[in-house]
Structures are given as C-alpha cells and as structure tokens.
PDB file of C-alpha atoms and ligand atoms in Angstrom:
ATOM      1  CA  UNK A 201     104.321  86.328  35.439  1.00 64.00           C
ATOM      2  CA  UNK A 202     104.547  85.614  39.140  1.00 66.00           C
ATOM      3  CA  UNK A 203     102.475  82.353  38.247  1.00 68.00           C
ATOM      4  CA  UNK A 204     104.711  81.290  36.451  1.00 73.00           C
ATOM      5  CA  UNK A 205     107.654  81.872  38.610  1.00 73.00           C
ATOM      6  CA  UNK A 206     105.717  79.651  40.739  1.00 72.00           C
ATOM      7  CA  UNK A 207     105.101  77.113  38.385  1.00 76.00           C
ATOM      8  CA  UNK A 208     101.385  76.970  38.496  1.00 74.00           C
ATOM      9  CA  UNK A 209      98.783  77.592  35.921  1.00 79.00           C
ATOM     10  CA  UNK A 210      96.142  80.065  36.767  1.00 78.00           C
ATOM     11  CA  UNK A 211      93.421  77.304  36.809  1.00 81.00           C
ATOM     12  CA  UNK A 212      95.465  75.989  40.119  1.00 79.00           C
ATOM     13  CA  UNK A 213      95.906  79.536  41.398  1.00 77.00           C
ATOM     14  CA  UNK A 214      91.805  79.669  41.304  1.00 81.00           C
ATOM     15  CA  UNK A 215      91.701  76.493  43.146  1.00 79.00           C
ATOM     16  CA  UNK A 216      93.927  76.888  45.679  1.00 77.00           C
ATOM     17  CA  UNK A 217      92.478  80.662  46.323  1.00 77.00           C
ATOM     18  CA  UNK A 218      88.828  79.168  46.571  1.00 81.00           C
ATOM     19  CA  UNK A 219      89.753  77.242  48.651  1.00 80.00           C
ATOM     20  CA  UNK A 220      92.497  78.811  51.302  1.00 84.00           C
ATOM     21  CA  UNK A 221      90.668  82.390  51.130  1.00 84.00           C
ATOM     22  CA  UNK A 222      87.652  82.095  53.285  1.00 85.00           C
ATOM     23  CA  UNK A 223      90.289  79.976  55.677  1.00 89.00           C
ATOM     24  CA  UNK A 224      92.558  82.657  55.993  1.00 89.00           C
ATOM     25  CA  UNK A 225      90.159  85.688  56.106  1.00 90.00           C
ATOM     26  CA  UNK A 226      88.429  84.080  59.051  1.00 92.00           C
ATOM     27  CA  UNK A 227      92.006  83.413  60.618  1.00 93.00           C
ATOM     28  CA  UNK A 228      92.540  87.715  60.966  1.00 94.00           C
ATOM     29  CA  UNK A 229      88.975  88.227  61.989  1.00 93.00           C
ATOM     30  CA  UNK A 230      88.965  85.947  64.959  1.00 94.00           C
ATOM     31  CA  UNK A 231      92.934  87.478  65.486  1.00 93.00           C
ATOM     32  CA  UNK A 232      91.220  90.411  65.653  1.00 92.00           C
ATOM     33  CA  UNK A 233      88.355  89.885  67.784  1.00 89.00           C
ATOM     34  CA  UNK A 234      90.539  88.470  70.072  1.00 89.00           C
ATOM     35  CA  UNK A 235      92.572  91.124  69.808  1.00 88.00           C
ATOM     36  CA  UNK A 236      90.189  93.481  70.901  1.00 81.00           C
ATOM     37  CA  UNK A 237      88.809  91.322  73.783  1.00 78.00           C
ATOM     38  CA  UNK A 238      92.206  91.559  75.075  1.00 78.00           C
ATOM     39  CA  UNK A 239      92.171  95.604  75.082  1.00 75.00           C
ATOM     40  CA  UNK A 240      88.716  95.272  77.509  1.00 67.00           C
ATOM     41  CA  UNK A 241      89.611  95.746  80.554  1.00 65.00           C
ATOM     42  CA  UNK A 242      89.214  93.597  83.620  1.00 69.00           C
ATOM     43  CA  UNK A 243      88.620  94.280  87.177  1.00 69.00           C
ATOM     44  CA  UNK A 244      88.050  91.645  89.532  1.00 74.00           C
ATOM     45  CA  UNK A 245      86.286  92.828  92.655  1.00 73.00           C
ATOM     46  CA  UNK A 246      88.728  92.212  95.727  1.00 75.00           C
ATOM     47  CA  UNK A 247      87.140  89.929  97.951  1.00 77.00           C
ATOM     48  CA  UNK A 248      88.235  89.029 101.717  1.00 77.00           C
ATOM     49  CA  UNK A 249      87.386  85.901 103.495  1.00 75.00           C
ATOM     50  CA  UNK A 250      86.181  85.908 107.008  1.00 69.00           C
ATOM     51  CA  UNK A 251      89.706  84.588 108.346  1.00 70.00           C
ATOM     52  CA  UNK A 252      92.197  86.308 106.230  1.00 71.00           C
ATOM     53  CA  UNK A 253      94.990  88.233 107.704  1.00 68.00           C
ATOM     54  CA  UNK A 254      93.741  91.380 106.437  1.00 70.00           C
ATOM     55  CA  UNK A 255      90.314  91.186 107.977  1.00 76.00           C
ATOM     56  CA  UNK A 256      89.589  93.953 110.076  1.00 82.00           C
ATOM     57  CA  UNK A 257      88.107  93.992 113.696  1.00 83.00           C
ATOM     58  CA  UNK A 258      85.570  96.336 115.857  1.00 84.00           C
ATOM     59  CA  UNK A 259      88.796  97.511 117.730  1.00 84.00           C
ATOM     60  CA  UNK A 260      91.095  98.556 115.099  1.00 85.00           C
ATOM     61  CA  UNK A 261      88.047 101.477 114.024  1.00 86.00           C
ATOM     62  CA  UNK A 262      87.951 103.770 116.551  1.00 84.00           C
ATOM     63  CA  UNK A 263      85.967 107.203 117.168  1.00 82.00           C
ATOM     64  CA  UNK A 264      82.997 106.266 115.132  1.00 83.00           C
ATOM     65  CA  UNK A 265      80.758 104.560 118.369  1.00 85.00           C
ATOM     66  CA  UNK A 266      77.222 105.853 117.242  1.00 86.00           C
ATOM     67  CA  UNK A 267      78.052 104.475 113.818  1.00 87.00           C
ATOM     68  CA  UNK A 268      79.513 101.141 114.852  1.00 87.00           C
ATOM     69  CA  UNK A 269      76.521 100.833 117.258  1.00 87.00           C
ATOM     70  CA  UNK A 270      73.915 100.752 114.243  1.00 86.00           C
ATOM     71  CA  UNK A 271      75.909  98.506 112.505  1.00 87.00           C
ATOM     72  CA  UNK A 272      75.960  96.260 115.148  1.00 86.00           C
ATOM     73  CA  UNK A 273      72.525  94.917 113.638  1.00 82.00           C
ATOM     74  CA  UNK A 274      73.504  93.987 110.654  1.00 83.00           C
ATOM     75  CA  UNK A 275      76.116  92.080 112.061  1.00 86.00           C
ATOM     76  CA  UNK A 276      73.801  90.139 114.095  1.00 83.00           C
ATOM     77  CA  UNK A 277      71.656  89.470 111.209  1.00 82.00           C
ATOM     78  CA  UNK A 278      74.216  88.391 109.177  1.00 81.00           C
ATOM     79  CA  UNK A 279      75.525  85.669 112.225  1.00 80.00           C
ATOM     80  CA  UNK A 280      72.306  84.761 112.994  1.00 81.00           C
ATOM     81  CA  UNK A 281      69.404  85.228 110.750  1.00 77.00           C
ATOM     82  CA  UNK A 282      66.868  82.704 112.536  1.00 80.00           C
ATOM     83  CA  UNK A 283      66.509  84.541 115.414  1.00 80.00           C
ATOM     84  CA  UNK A 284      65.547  88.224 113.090  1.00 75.00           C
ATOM     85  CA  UNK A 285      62.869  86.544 111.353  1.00 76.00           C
ATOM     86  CA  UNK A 286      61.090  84.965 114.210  1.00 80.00           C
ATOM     87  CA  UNK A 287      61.178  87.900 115.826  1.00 79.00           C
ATOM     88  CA  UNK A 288      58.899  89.804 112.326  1.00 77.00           C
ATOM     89  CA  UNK A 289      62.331  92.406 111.872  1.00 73.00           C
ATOM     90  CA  UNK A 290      63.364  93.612 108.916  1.00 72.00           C
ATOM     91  CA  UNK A 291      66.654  94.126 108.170  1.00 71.00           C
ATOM     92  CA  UNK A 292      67.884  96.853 105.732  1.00 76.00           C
ATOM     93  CA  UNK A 293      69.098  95.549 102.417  1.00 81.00           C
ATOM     94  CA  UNK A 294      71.580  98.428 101.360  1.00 87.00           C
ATOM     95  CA  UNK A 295      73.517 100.682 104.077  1.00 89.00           C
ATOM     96  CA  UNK A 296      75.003 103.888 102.905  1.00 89.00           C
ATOM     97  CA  UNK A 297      78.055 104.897 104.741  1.00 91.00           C
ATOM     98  CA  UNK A 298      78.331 108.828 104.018  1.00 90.00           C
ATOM     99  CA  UNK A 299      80.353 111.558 105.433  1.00 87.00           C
ATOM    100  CA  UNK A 300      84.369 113.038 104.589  1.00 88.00           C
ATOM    101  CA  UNK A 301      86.845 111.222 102.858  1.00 88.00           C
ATOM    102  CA  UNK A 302      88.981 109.160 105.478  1.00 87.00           C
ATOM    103  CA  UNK A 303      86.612 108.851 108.069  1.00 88.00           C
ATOM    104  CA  UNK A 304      86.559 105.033 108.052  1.00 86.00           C
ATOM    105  CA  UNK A 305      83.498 104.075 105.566  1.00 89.00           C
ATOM    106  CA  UNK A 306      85.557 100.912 103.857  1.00 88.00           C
ATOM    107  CA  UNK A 307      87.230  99.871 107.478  1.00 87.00           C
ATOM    108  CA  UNK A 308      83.393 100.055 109.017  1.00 89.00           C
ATOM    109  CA  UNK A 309      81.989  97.717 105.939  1.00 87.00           C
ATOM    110  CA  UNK A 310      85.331  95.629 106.189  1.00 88.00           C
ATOM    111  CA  UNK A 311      84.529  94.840 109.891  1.00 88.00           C
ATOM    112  CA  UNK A 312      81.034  94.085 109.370  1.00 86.00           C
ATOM    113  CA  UNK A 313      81.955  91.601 107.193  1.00 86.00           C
ATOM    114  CA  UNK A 314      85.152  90.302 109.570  1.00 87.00           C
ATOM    115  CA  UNK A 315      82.435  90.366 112.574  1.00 86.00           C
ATOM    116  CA  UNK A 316      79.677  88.150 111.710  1.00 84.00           C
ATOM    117  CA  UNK A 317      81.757  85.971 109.880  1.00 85.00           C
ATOM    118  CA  UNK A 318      80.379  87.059 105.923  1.00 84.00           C
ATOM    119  CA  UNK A 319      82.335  87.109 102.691  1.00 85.00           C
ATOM    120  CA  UNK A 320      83.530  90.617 102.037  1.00 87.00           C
ATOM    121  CA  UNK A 321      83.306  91.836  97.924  1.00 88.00           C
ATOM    122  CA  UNK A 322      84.085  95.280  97.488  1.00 86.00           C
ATOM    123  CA  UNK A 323      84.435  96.946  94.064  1.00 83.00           C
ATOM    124  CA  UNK A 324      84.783 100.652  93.276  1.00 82.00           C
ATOM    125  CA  UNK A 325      81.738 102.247  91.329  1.00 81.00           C
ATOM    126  CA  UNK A 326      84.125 104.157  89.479  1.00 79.00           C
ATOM    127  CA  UNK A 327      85.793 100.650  87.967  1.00 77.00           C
ATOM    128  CA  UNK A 328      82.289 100.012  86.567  1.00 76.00           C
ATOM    129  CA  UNK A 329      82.087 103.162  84.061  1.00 73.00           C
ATOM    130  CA  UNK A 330      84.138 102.268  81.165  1.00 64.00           C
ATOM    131  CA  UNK A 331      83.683 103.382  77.448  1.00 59.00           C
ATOM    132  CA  UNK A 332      82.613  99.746  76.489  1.00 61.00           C
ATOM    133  CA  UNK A 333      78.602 100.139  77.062  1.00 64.00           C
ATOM    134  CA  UNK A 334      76.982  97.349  78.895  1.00 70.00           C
ATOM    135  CA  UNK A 335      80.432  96.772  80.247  1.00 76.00           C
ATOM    136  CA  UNK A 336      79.726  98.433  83.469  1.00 78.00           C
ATOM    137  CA  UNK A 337      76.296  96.744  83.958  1.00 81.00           C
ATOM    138  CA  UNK A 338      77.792  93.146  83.386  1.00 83.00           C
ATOM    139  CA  UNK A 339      80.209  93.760  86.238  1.00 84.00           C
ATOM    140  CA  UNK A 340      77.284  94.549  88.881  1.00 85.00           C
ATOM    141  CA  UNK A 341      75.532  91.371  87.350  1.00 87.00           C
ATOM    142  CA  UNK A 342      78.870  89.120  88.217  1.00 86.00           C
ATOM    143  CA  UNK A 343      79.362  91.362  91.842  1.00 86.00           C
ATOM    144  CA  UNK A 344      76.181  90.378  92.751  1.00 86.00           C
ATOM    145  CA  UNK A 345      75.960  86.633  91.604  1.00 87.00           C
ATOM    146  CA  UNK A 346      79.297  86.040  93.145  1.00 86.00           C
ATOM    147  CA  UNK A 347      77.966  87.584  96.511  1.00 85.00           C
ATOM    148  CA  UNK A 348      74.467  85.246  96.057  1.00 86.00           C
ATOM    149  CA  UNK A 349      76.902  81.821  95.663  1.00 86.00           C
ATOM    150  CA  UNK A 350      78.709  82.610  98.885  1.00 84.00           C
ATOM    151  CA  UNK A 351      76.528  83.713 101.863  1.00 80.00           C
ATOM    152  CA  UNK A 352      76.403  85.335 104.060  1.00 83.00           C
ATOM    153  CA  UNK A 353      78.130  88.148 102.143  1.00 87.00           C
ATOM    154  CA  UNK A 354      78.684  92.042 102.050  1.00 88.00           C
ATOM    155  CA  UNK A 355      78.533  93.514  98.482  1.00 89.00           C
ATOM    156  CA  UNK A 356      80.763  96.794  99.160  1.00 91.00           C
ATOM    157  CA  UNK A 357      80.351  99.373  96.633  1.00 88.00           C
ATOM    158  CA  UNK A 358      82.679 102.416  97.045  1.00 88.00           C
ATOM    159  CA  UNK A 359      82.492 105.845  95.627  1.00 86.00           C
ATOM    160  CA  UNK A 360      79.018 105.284  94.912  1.00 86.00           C
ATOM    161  CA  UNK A 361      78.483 108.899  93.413  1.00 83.00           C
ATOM    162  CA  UNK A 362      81.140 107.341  90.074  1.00 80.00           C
ATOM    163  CA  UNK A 363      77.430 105.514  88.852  1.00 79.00           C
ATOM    164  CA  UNK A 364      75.050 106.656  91.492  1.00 73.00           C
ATOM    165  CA  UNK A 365      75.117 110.631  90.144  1.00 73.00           C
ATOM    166  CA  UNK A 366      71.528 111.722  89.024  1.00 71.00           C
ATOM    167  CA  UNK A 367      70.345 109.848  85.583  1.00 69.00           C
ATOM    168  CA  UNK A 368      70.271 111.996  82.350  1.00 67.00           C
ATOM    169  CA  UNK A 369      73.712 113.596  83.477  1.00 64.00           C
ATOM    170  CA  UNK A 370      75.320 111.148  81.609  1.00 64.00           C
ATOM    171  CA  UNK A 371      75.919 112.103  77.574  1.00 62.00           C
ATOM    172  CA  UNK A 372      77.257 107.940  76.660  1.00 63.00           C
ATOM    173  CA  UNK A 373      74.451 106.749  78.811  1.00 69.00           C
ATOM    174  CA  UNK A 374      77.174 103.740  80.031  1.00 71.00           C
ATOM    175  CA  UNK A 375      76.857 105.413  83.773  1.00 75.00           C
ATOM    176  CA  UNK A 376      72.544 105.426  83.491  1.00 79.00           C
ATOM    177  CA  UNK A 377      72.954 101.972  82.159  1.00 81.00           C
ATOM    178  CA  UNK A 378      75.094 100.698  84.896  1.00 82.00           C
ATOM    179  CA  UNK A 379      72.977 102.007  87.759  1.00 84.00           C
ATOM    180  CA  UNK A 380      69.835 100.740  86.212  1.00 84.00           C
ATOM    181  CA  UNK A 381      71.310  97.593  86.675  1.00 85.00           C
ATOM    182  CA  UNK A 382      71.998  98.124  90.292  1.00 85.00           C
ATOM    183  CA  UNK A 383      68.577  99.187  91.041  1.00 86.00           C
ATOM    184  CA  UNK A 384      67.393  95.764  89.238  1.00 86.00           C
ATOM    185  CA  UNK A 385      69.865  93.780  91.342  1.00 84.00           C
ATOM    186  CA  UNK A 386      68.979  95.267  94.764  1.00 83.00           C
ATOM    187  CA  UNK A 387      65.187  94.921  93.872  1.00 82.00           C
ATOM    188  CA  UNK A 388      65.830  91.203  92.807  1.00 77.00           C
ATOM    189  CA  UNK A 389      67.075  89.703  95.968  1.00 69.00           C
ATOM    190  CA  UNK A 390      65.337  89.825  99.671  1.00 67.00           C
ATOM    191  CA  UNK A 391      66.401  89.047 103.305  1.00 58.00           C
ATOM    192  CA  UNK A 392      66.931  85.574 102.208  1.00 63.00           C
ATOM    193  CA  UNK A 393      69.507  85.955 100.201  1.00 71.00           C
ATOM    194  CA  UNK A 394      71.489  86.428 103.327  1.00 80.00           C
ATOM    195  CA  UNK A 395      73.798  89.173 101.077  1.00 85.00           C
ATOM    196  CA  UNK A 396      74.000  93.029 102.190  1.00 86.00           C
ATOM    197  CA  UNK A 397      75.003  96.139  99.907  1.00 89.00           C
ATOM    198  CA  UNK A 398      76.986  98.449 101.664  1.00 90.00           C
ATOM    199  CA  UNK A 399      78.151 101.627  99.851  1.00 90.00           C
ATOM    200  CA  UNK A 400      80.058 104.559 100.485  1.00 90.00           C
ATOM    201  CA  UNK A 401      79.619 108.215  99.310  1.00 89.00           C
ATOM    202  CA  UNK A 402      81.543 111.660  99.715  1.00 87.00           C
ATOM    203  CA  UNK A 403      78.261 113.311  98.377  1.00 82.00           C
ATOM    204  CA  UNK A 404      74.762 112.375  99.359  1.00 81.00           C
ATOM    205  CA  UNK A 405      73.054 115.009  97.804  1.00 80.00           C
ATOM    206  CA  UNK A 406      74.470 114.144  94.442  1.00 81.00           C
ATOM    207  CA  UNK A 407      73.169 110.965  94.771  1.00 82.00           C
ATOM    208  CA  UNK A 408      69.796 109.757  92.105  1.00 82.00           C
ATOM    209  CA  UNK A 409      66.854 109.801  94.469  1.00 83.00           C
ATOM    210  CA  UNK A 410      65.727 105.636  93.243  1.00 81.00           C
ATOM    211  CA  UNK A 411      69.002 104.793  95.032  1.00 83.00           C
ATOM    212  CA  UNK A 412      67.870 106.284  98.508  1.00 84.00           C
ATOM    213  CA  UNK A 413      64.211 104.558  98.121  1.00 82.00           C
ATOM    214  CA  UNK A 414      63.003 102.164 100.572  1.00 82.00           C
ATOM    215  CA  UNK A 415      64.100  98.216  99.693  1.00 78.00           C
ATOM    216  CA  UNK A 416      67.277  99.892  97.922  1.00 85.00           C
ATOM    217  CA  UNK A 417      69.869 101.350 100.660  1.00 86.00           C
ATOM    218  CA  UNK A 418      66.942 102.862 102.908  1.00 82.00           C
ATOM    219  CA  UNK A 419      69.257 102.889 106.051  1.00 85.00           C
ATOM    220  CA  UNK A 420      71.976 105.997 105.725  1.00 86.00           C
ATOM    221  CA  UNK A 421      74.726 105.604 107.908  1.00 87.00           C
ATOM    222  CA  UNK A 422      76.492 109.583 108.734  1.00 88.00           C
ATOM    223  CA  UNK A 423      80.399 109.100 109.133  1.00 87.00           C
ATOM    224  CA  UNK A 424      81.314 111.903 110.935  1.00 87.00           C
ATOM    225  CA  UNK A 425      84.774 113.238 111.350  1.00 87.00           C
ATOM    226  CA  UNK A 426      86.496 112.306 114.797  1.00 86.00           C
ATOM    227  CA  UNK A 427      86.094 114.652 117.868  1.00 85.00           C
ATOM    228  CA  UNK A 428      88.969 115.166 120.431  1.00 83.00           C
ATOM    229  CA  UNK A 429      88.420 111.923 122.490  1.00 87.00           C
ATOM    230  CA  UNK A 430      87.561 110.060 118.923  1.00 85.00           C
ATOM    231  CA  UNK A 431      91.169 111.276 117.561  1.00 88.00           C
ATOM    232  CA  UNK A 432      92.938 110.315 120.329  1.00 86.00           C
ATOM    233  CA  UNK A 433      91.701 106.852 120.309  1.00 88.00           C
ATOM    234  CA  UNK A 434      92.691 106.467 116.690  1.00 87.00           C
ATOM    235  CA  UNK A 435      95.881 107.615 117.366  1.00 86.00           C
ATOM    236  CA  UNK A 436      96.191 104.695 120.287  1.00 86.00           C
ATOM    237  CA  UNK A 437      94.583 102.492 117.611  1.00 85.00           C
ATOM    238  CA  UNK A 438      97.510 103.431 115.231  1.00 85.00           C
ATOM    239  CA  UNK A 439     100.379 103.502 117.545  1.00 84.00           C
ATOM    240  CA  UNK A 440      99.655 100.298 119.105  1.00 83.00           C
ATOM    241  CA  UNK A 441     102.723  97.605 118.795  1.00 81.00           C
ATOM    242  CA  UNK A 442     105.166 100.819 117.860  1.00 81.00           C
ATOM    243  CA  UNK A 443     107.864 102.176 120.640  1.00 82.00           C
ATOM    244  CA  UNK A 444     106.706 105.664 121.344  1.00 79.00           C
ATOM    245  CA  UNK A 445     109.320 108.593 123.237  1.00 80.00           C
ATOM    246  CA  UNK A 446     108.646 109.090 126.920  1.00 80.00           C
ATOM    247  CA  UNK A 447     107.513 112.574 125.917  1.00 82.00           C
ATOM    248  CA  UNK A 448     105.178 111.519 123.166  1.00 79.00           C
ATOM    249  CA  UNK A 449     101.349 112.771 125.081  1.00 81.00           C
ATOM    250  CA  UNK A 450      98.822 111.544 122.606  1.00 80.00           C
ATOM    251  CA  UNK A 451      96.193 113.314 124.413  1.00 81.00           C
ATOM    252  CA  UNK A 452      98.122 116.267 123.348  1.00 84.00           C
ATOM    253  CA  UNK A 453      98.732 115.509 120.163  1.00 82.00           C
ATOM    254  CA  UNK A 454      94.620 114.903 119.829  1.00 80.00           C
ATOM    255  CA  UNK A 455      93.834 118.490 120.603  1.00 83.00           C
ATOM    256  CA  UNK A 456      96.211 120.134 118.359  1.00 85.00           C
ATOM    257  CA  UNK A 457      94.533 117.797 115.315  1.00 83.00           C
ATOM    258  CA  UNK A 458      91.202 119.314 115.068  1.00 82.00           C
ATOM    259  CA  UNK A 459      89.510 118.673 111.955  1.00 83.00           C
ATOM    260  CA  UNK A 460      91.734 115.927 111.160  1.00 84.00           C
ATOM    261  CA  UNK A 461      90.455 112.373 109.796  1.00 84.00           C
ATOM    262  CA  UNK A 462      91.433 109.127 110.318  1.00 82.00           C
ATOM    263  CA  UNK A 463      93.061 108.702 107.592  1.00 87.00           C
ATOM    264  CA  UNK A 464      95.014 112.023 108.484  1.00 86.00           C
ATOM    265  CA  UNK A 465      95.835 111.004 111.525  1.00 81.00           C
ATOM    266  CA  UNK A 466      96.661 107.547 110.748  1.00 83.00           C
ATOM    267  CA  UNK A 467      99.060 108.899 107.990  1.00 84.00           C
TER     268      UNK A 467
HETATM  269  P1  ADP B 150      86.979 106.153 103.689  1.00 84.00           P
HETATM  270  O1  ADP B 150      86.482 104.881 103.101  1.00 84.00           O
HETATM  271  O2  ADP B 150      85.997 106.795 104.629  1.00 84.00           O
HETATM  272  O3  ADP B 150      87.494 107.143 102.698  1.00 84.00           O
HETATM  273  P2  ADP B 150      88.952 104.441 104.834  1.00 84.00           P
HETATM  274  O4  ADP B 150      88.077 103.525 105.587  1.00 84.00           O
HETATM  275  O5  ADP B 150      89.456 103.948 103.511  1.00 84.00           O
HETATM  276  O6  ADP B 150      88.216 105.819 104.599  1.00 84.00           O
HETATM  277  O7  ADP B 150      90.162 104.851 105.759  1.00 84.00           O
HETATM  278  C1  ADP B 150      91.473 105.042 105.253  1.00 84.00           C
HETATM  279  C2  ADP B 150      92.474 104.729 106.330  1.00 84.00           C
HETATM  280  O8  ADP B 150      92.382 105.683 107.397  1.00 84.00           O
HETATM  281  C3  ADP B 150      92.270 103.399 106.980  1.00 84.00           C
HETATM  282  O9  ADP B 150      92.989 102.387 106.331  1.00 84.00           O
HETATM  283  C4  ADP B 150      92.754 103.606 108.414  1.00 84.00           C
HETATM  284  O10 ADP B 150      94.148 103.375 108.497  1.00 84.00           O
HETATM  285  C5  ADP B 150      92.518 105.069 108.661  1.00 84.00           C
HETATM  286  N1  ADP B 150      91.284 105.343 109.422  1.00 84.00           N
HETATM  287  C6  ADP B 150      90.218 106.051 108.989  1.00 84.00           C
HETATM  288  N2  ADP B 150      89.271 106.140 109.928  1.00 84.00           N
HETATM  289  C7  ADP B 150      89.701 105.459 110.992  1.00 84.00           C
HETATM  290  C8  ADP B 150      89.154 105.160 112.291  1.00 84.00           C
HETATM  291  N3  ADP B 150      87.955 105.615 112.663  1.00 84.00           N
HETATM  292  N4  ADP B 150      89.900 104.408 113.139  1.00 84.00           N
HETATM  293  C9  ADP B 150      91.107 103.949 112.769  1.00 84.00           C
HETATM  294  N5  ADP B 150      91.669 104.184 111.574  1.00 84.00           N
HETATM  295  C10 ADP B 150      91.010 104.937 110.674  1.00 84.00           C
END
C-alpha cells in the first residue's frame, strides 16, 4: 500500500533498503558513540608557568619556616641539577605535604615550582575517580607525560587520600586501578627526568603503605598549624597593600586566633 503511494515496486524497495540500511544504521551508532564520548568527562590539570601572574613566592607563605626550609632542596635541585649529582645526592622523587586543611600544602608546592623556575601541574586525586574504569588511570598517564615533555616540572597531586586510601577498600576497583597506575608512573621515571611529585593529604594514616615506600614519596613533609608569631606573620602577609585603622594591633589580633589556619586567618 504505502509502496505504492510511493510509486515503487517492492523489487526497488529491496534495492534501495540493501543498499541505504547498513549506511544509515552505522550513521546512529557512530551518533551514538559520539554521543556518549561527549557525556565523559574532562578535566584538564591546571598548570602554571614559571612567570605567570599567579605564581606564588617564598614570601607570600608565611609561618611554615621548618617546612619551607626542607623544601628549599628541592628547589635547588630543580634550578640546578648538575651540581646534586656531582656531589652523589639523591633527591626525593615524591614529597608529601601532610597536616590540617588550610595550612598552606598547595601555596608550599606552588612556590616550589615559582622558585626554581619549574612548570607547575596540579590535579586533584579526587578528579581522577570517575565511574568510567580506566578513566582515572589514563589521566595520571597524560599528568605525568605532560610533566616529562616540559622540565623541570612539579606534578602536584592534591587530596591524595581520594585514590591513595588503602587497596581492596574500593568495591568498582576504578580507585585500586588508578593508584596502581601511580605507583607504575613514580617507579618509571628517576632523577633525570628532572620532574617531582608533590602531594598533599589531610590523612596520613589512611594512606596505602606502597605509596609511603622508598623511590615513591619517601620524604613526608608535616604542615603544622601556625603558632602565635606564625599567625601574625600571615596576617602581615595578608594585609599587605590594604589601608588598615590606626587601632588595628595585629599582634593582638594573633593571640586571640589560636588554633586558627591560614586559610582561617586569611579569610
Ligand atoms: P591546603 O592546601 O593546606 O588546604 P592552601 O594552600 O590551599 O591550603 O591554602 C588556602 C589559602 O589559605 C591560601 O590561598 C592562602 O590564602 C591561605 N594560607 C594558608 N596557609 C598560609 C600561609 N602559611 N601563609 C599565607 N597564607 C596562607
């Protein structure tokens, strides 16, 4: 009936439909395909060149001395790595920043990376656990080979405990997946590679144990919260460049913070 409304013979319909079919039913499967690659999402890990505008310095982190002291190394590995290796030292390939929330873990790893000059990549482990499998492990495959093309560079991994949470936890086996991948990535490159992993964690105990071994981030960094002298210093750090009242006593304003973090006190 509809045939013939047409005004074609079934012999022409079985032509036409041999032929346009296979075309058309591969048109909606790559629609959809495409469609779905389009639902994946993307994260691009933020990266900061050594002379942008938002590159931080030694003096805007303030309070944390001891810590900025042993980080002083890497820095002068990272600006000059002749002089480390004739002199037989090793440098540590992954740092893990720990301590409170706020403290200044991401400022520290930004300076590093400001100080001796290095490409800055920082992603959060927490964008790497998605419900794609082998989503999570591609991303710390691209991290790291974008770190490798530009050295010197600082891989900065935050919230490490998102992936780095003791294997077998994990019901999808996405997370286990993704920090398998990490391990291999830190084992696969040496000192010269000229690239450092710097991470940061809330919870250190949480943390798998193959993360803390030597060769992966060996060298743990404490964060601590600010003491009285520390908090007043960020609050000169923070005030600087910003009209202040006469009456306005930061020293007194620093004792009456106890416990406060930098963030706190920056806020
Ligand atoms: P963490 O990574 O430890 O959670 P951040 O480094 O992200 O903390 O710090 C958050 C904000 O708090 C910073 O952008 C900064 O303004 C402020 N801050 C934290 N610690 C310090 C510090 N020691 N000196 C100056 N500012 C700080």
């Amino acid at each position: 009936m509809l045939l013939a409304l047409l005004g074609i013979s079934y012999d022409e319909f079985e032509r036409y439909a041999t032929l346009w079919l296979p075309v058309v039913f591969m048109g909606v499967l790559v629609f959809l395909i495409w469609r779905t690659m389009k639902l994946v999402p993307r994260t691009k890990p933020q990266q900061i060149t050594p002379r942008s505008k938002s590159a931080i310095t030694w003096d805007d982190i303030a309070g944390v001395e001891e810590t900025k002291e042993e980080l002083r190394e890497v820095v002068d590995f990272l600006s000059d790595p002749k002089r480390f290796k004739q002199l037989g030292a090793k440098v540590p390939k992954g740092i893990l920043l720990h301590g409170p929330p706020g403290t200044g873990k991401t400022l520290l790893a930004k300076a590093v990376a400001h100080e001796s000059g290095a490409q800055f990549f920082s992603q959060s482990a927490s964008a790497f656990v998605e419900m794609f499998a082998g989503l999570g492990a591609a991303r710390i495959r691209r991290l790291f080979a974008k770190a490798r093309e530009n050295p010197p560079a600082i891989i900065f991994i935050d919230e490490l405990d998102a992936v780095g949470a003791e294997r077998g936890s994990d019901i999808s086996g996405e997370r286990d997946q993704t920090l398998n991948q990490l391990l291999v990535e830190m084992d696969g490159f040496d000192a010269r590679d000229q690239v450092i992993v710097m991470a940061a964690s809330n919870m250190l105990e949480k943390l798998d144990r193959a993360l803390l071994r030597p060769g992966r981030f060996d060298r743990q960094v404490f964060v601590p919260p600010p003491d009285m002298r520390g908090r007043e210093r960020i609050l000169r750090v923070h005030s600087r460049g910003k009209p202040l009242a006469q009456d306005v006593d930061l020293d007194r304003v620093a004792r009456h913070t106890a416990g406060l973090t930098g963030a706190d006190l920056a806020n």
